[in-house]
Amino acid sequence: MTGRTGQFVLRLARSDEDIVAAQRLRYRVFVEELQGDGPMVDHDARLERDRFDPFFDHLVLFDEAWEGDHIDSAVGVYRLMRDDQAQRAGGFYSADEYDLSALKATGRRLVELGRSCVDSRVRGGTAMFHLWNGLADYVLSHGIDVLFGVASFHGTDIDRLRQPLAYLHHHYLAPPEIRVRVQPGHFQTMDLMAKNAVDKTRAMVSMPALIKAYLRLGGFVGEGAFIDHDFNTVDVCLLMDTAQMSAKHRAYYTKGRVA
C-alpha cells in the first residue's frame, strides 16, 4: 500500500527505519506534548514504543519536503492489528483496558486501531485525511468487518470530562452484541449526568477531533472509561461496524482511497 499526494507519501512501514520514524513521531506527540510515559519509552532516543509494535502494521505518512533525517519525516501514523496478528501477539493491545469477549464472540473480521497521531507542524491540514484514505484501503483489502480501539481525552480529571463522557454514554453506546466493557477493577462510569442535563454544545467542544470523526462516520463507544495514569489520559473504546455504516458514511469513508 503506497500513495503519493504532493509532498506526502503514505505507506505501510516496510523497514525498521520506517517504524523508528513512527515511534519518534509518537514520542513528539504522546510524550513531549501530552506528558505521557511507559515502561518501554526511550527518552534518550526519543522513541515511544511498546511490546506490541512488532505485531502491528504501521501506516505511516511521510513528509518528503522535510529536509532533515528520515527519522523525523513521519508526520502521521496509525497502528493496525488484525485478529490473526493479535493471536501471535497474545491478544489485542486494548484487552488490558477492555473486556473484548463480546466483540470476539461475533466471529467477525476485526482490526484494532491505535497510536493515531499527527505532527503539530501539519495538524489541521490534509494529513489526517490521507491517513483515513489509507485506512479505508486497508479495511477493504482485508475484508474487515469491525474497527475498534481506544481514543483518549487528555488529562485524568473525570469531573472536567463529565459532559463529553455522559454525552457519549447516552447517545453512542455500541449495540450489545459488540459492546466491550472496561475491565473489572478499572471501570469508570460515563453515566455522570442525566441525559437531559447534558449540554451537547459543551460536550462536543470538549470532544477530541478523532472521536468526533468516528462519531460522524457512524461509530459507537464501549461501556465505561479507563483512566490511564501513565499516559495522563482518560480512554474510551471506539467501535465502527462497517455493515451498519449508512450509504452516506460509507461513501465518505471510502472516497479518494489510496490504491
Short mmCIF file of C-alpha atoms in Angstrom, two decimals:
data_model
loop_
_atom_site.label_atom_id
_atom_site.label_comp_id
_atom_site.label_asym_id
_atom_site.label_seq_id
_atom_site.Cartn_x
_atom_site.Cartn_y
_atom_site.Cartn_z
CA MET A 1 0.00 0.00 0.00
CA THR A 2 1.66 3.19 -1.22
CA GLY A 3 0.20 6.54 -2.18
CA ARG A 4 1.69 9.92 -3.06
CA THR A 5 -0.11 13.26 -2.80
CA GLY A 6 2.04 16.35 -3.27
CA GLN A 7 4.70 16.38 -0.57
CA PHE A 8 3.18 13.42 1.31
CA VAL A 9 3.83 9.70 0.86
CA LEU A 10 1.62 7.21 2.68
CA ARG A 11 2.65 3.58 3.09
CA LEU A 12 2.73 0.64 5.43
CA ALA A 13 6.10 0.60 7.19
CA ARG A 14 8.46 -1.57 5.18
CA SER A 15 11.66 -1.30 7.24
CA ASP A 16 12.90 -0.91 10.80
CA GLU A 17 13.74 2.70 9.91
CA ASP A 18 10.10 3.40 9.00
CA ILE A 19 8.92 2.01 12.34
CA VAL A 20 11.51 4.05 14.24
CA ALA A 21 10.26 7.15 12.41
CA ALA A 22 6.72 6.32 13.56
CA GLN A 23 7.95 5.84 17.14
CA ARG A 24 9.76 9.21 17.01
CA LEU A 25 6.53 10.92 15.91
CA ARG A 26 4.62 9.16 18.71
CA TYR A 27 7.22 10.43 21.18
CA ARG A 28 6.81 14.01 19.99
CA VAL A 29 3.03 13.82 20.37
CA PHE A 30 2.36 11.46 23.29
CA VAL A 31 5.38 12.18 25.47
CA GLU A 32 6.58 15.69 24.68
CA GLU A 33 3.16 17.25 24.03
CA LEU A 34 0.87 15.19 26.26
CA GLN A 35 3.35 14.23 29.03
CA GLY A 36 2.75 10.51 28.66
CA ASP A 37 5.19 7.77 29.60
CA GLY A 38 5.51 3.98 29.63
CA PRO A 39 7.88 1.17 30.56
CA MET A 40 9.47 0.94 27.09
CA VAL A 41 9.63 4.65 26.27
CA ASP A 42 13.20 5.55 25.31
CA HIS A 43 13.73 9.15 26.41
CA ASP A 44 17.36 9.24 25.27
CA ALA A 45 16.49 8.22 21.70
CA ARG A 46 13.08 9.97 21.89
CA LEU A 47 11.06 6.89 20.90
CA GLU A 48 7.59 5.94 22.18
CA ARG A 49 7.28 2.18 21.84
CA ASP A 50 5.82 -0.92 23.48
CA ARG A 51 5.95 -4.69 23.23
CA PHE A 52 3.12 -4.79 20.67
CA ASP A 53 4.95 -2.80 17.98
CA PRO A 54 6.41 -5.89 16.22
CA PHE A 55 2.92 -7.36 15.72
CA PHE A 56 1.15 -4.30 14.30
CA ASP A 57 1.12 -2.98 10.77
CA HIS A 58 2.22 0.67 10.87
CA LEU A 59 0.51 3.01 8.43
CA VAL A 60 2.84 5.99 8.17
CA LEU A 61 2.53 9.33 6.40
CA PHE A 62 5.89 10.86 5.45
CA ASP A 63 6.61 14.46 4.51
CA GLU A 64 9.04 14.27 1.59
CA ALA A 65 9.63 18.02 1.79
CA TRP A 66 11.28 17.50 5.18
CA GLU A 67 14.99 18.25 4.78
CA GLY A 68 16.21 16.58 7.97
CA ASP A 69 16.78 12.93 8.86
CA HIS A 70 14.28 10.29 7.73
CA ILE A 71 13.55 9.51 11.39
CA ASP A 72 11.91 12.94 11.76
CA SER A 73 9.97 12.90 8.46
CA ALA A 74 6.95 10.92 9.71
CA VAL A 75 4.01 13.31 10.20
CA GLY A 76 1.13 10.86 10.68
CA VAL A 77 0.74 7.31 11.94
CA TYR A 78 -1.82 4.59 12.65
CA ARG A 79 -1.11 1.19 14.21
CA LEU A 80 -3.27 -1.58 12.77
CA MET A 81 -3.60 -5.12 14.15
CA ARG A 82 -5.91 -7.73 12.65
CA ASP A 83 -7.28 -10.62 14.71
CA ASP A 84 -4.78 -13.06 13.16
CA GLN A 85 -1.92 -10.79 14.20
CA ALA A 86 -3.40 -10.48 17.70
CA GLN A 87 -3.23 -14.25 18.10
CA ARG A 88 0.52 -14.12 17.52
CA ALA A 89 0.84 -11.16 19.91
CA GLY A 90 -1.00 -12.98 22.69
CA GLY A 91 -4.03 -10.70 22.43
CA PHE A 92 -5.10 -7.24 21.43
CA TYR A 93 -3.40 -4.20 22.96
CA SER A 94 -6.68 -2.80 24.32
CA ALA A 95 -7.53 -6.06 26.12
CA ASP A 96 -5.60 -4.69 29.11
CA GLU A 97 -8.23 -1.97 29.39
CA TYR A 98 -11.40 -3.53 27.94
CA ASP A 99 -13.08 -6.92 28.07
CA LEU A 100 -13.34 -7.75 24.37
CA SER A 101 -15.25 -11.03 24.82
CA ALA A 102 -18.48 -9.88 23.20
CA LEU A 103 -16.66 -8.49 20.21
CA LYS A 104 -14.51 -11.57 19.65
CA ALA A 105 -17.52 -13.88 20.07
CA THR A 106 -19.08 -12.44 16.91
CA GLY A 107 -16.53 -14.32 14.79
CA ARG A 108 -16.29 -11.29 12.53
CA ARG A 109 -13.08 -9.94 10.98
CA LEU A 110 -11.57 -7.39 13.36
CA VAL A 111 -8.86 -4.76 13.21
CA GLU A 112 -7.61 -2.80 16.20
CA LEU A 113 -6.53 0.80 15.66
CA GLY A 114 -4.15 2.60 17.94
CA ARG A 115 -1.45 5.23 18.46
CA SER A 116 -3.08 7.51 15.90
CA CYS A 117 -1.41 10.91 15.81
CA VAL A 118 -0.45 13.76 13.51
CA ASP A 119 2.58 16.02 13.85
CA SER A 120 1.84 19.53 15.07
CA ARG A 121 3.50 21.07 12.01
CA VAL A 122 0.82 19.63 9.67
CA ARG A 123 -2.07 19.33 12.11
CA GLY A 124 -5.24 20.92 10.82
CA GLY A 125 -4.28 20.25 7.20
CA THR A 126 -4.86 17.22 4.99
CA ALA A 127 -2.64 14.76 6.89
CA MET A 128 -5.49 13.07 8.78
CA PHE A 129 -7.49 12.81 5.56
CA HIS A 130 -4.61 10.93 3.91
CA LEU A 131 -4.42 8.55 6.87
CA TRP A 132 -8.18 7.91 6.70
CA ASN A 133 -7.93 7.14 2.99
CA GLY A 134 -5.14 4.66 3.67
CA LEU A 135 -7.13 3.10 6.49
CA ALA A 136 -10.14 2.71 4.18
CA ASP A 137 -7.97 0.91 1.64
CA TYR A 138 -6.60 -1.39 4.36
CA VAL A 139 -10.09 -2.24 5.62
CA LEU A 140 -11.36 -3.05 2.13
CA SER A 141 -8.26 -5.03 1.19
CA HIS A 142 -8.51 -7.28 4.27
CA GLY A 143 -12.29 -7.63 4.39
CA ILE A 144 -12.55 -6.03 7.84
CA ASP A 145 -16.00 -6.04 9.48
CA VAL A 146 -15.37 -4.12 12.72
CA LEU A 147 -12.78 -1.49 13.59
CA PHE A 148 -12.07 -0.71 17.23
CA GLY A 149 -9.50 0.86 19.51
CA VAL A 150 -9.02 3.25 22.37
CA ALA A 151 -9.09 7.01 21.90
CA SER A 152 -8.12 9.46 24.58
CA PHE A 153 -9.09 12.61 26.36
CA HIS A 154 -6.07 14.49 27.68
CA GLY A 155 -5.83 14.59 31.47
CA THR A 156 -7.35 12.40 34.18
CA ASP A 157 -9.80 14.83 35.81
CA ILE A 158 -13.12 12.99 35.41
CA ASP A 159 -15.19 15.92 36.66
CA ARG A 160 -13.80 18.11 33.87
CA LEU A 161 -14.85 15.46 31.33
CA ARG A 162 -18.30 14.63 32.65
CA GLN A 163 -20.13 16.48 29.84
CA PRO A 164 -18.48 14.66 26.89
CA LEU A 165 -18.37 11.30 28.66
CA ALA A 166 -22.05 11.49 29.62
CA TYR A 167 -22.94 12.54 26.08
CA LEU A 168 -21.15 9.51 24.66
CA HIS A 169 -22.83 7.22 27.19
CA HIS A 170 -26.35 8.44 26.48
CA HIS A 171 -26.12 8.76 22.68
CA TYR A 172 -23.38 6.47 21.33
CA LEU A 173 -23.22 3.20 23.29
CA ALA A 174 -22.43 0.31 20.97
CA PRO A 175 -25.07 -2.36 20.26
CA PRO A 176 -24.97 -5.12 22.91
CA GLU A 177 -23.54 -7.70 20.51
CA ILE A 178 -20.29 -5.72 20.07
CA ARG A 179 -20.32 -3.65 23.27
CA VAL A 180 -16.98 -4.01 25.04
CA ARG A 181 -16.67 -3.03 28.71
CA VAL A 182 -13.85 -1.69 30.85
CA GLN A 183 -12.08 -4.46 32.74
CA PRO A 184 -13.29 -5.12 36.31
CA GLY A 185 -11.34 -3.10 38.83
CA HIS A 186 -10.76 -0.26 36.39
CA PHE A 187 -14.33 0.63 35.47
CA GLN A 188 -15.09 4.34 35.42
CA THR A 189 -18.71 5.01 34.59
CA MET A 190 -19.51 7.52 31.85
CA ASP A 191 -23.06 7.89 33.17
CA LEU A 192 -22.05 11.03 35.05
CA MET A 193 -25.05 13.23 34.30
CA ALA A 194 -28.71 12.75 33.50
CA LYS A 195 -29.36 12.66 29.76
CA ASN A 196 -31.47 15.83 29.81
CA ALA A 197 -28.78 17.69 31.77
CA VAL A 198 -26.05 17.21 29.17
CA ASP A 199 -25.23 20.29 27.10
CA LYS A 200 -24.48 18.95 23.61
CA THR A 201 -22.56 22.05 22.56
CA ARG A 202 -20.29 21.96 25.61
CA ALA A 203 -19.85 18.21 25.23
CA MET A 204 -18.80 18.43 21.59
CA VAL A 205 -16.41 21.34 22.20
CA SER A 206 -14.62 19.15 24.76
CA MET A 207 -14.53 16.12 22.44
CA PRO A 208 -11.19 15.28 20.75
CA ALA A 209 -11.27 15.63 16.97
CA LEU A 210 -10.54 11.94 16.39
CA ILE A 211 -13.53 10.84 18.48
CA LYS A 212 -15.81 13.30 16.66
CA ALA A 213 -14.58 11.94 13.33
CA TYR A 214 -15.54 8.37 14.30
CA LEU A 215 -18.96 9.51 15.50
CA ARG A 216 -19.60 11.29 12.18
CA LEU A 217 -18.83 8.02 10.40
CA GLY A 218 -21.38 6.09 12.45
CA GLY A 219 -19.10 4.96 15.27
CA PHE A 220 -20.01 3.83 18.78
CA VAL A 221 -18.28 3.60 22.16
CA GLY A 222 -17.88 0.76 24.62
CA GLU A 223 -19.21 0.88 28.16
CA GLY A 224 -17.16 2.79 30.70
CA ALA A 225 -13.95 4.81 30.55
CA PHE A 226 -10.42 3.78 31.55
CA ILE A 227 -8.14 6.16 33.44
CA ASP A 228 -4.58 5.74 32.14
CA HIS A 229 -2.28 7.45 34.63
CA ASP A 230 0.88 6.50 32.71
CA PHE A 231 -0.29 8.36 29.62
CA ASN A 232 -2.21 11.06 31.52
CA THR A 233 -5.43 10.27 29.65
CA VAL A 234 -8.98 9.04 30.02
CA ASP A 235 -9.65 6.41 27.36
CA VAL A 236 -12.84 5.34 25.64
CA CYS A 237 -13.12 2.41 23.25
CA LEU A 238 -14.40 3.37 19.81
CA LEU A 239 -16.04 0.81 17.54
CA MET A 240 -17.19 1.03 13.94
CA ASP A 241 -19.25 -1.73 12.31
CA THR A 242 -18.79 -1.40 8.56
CA ALA A 243 -22.07 -3.24 7.91
CA GLN A 244 -24.02 -0.62 9.87
CA MET A 245 -22.50 2.40 8.20
CA SER A 246 -25.06 4.36 6.22
CA ALA A 247 -24.54 4.82 2.48
CA LYS A 248 -23.55 8.45 3.16
CA HIS A 249 -20.98 7.42 5.76
CA ARG A 250 -19.62 4.63 3.57
CA ALA A 251 -19.18 6.98 0.60
CA TYR A 252 -17.31 9.47 2.78
CA TYR A 253 -15.14 6.80 4.32
CA THR A 254 -14.09 5.21 1.03
CA LYS A 255 -13.88 8.23 -1.28
CA GLY A 256 -10.47 9.01 -2.65
CA ARG A 257 -8.95 5.93 -1.02
CA VAL A 258 -5.33 5.15 -1.73
CA ALA A 259 -4.93 2.45 -4.37
#
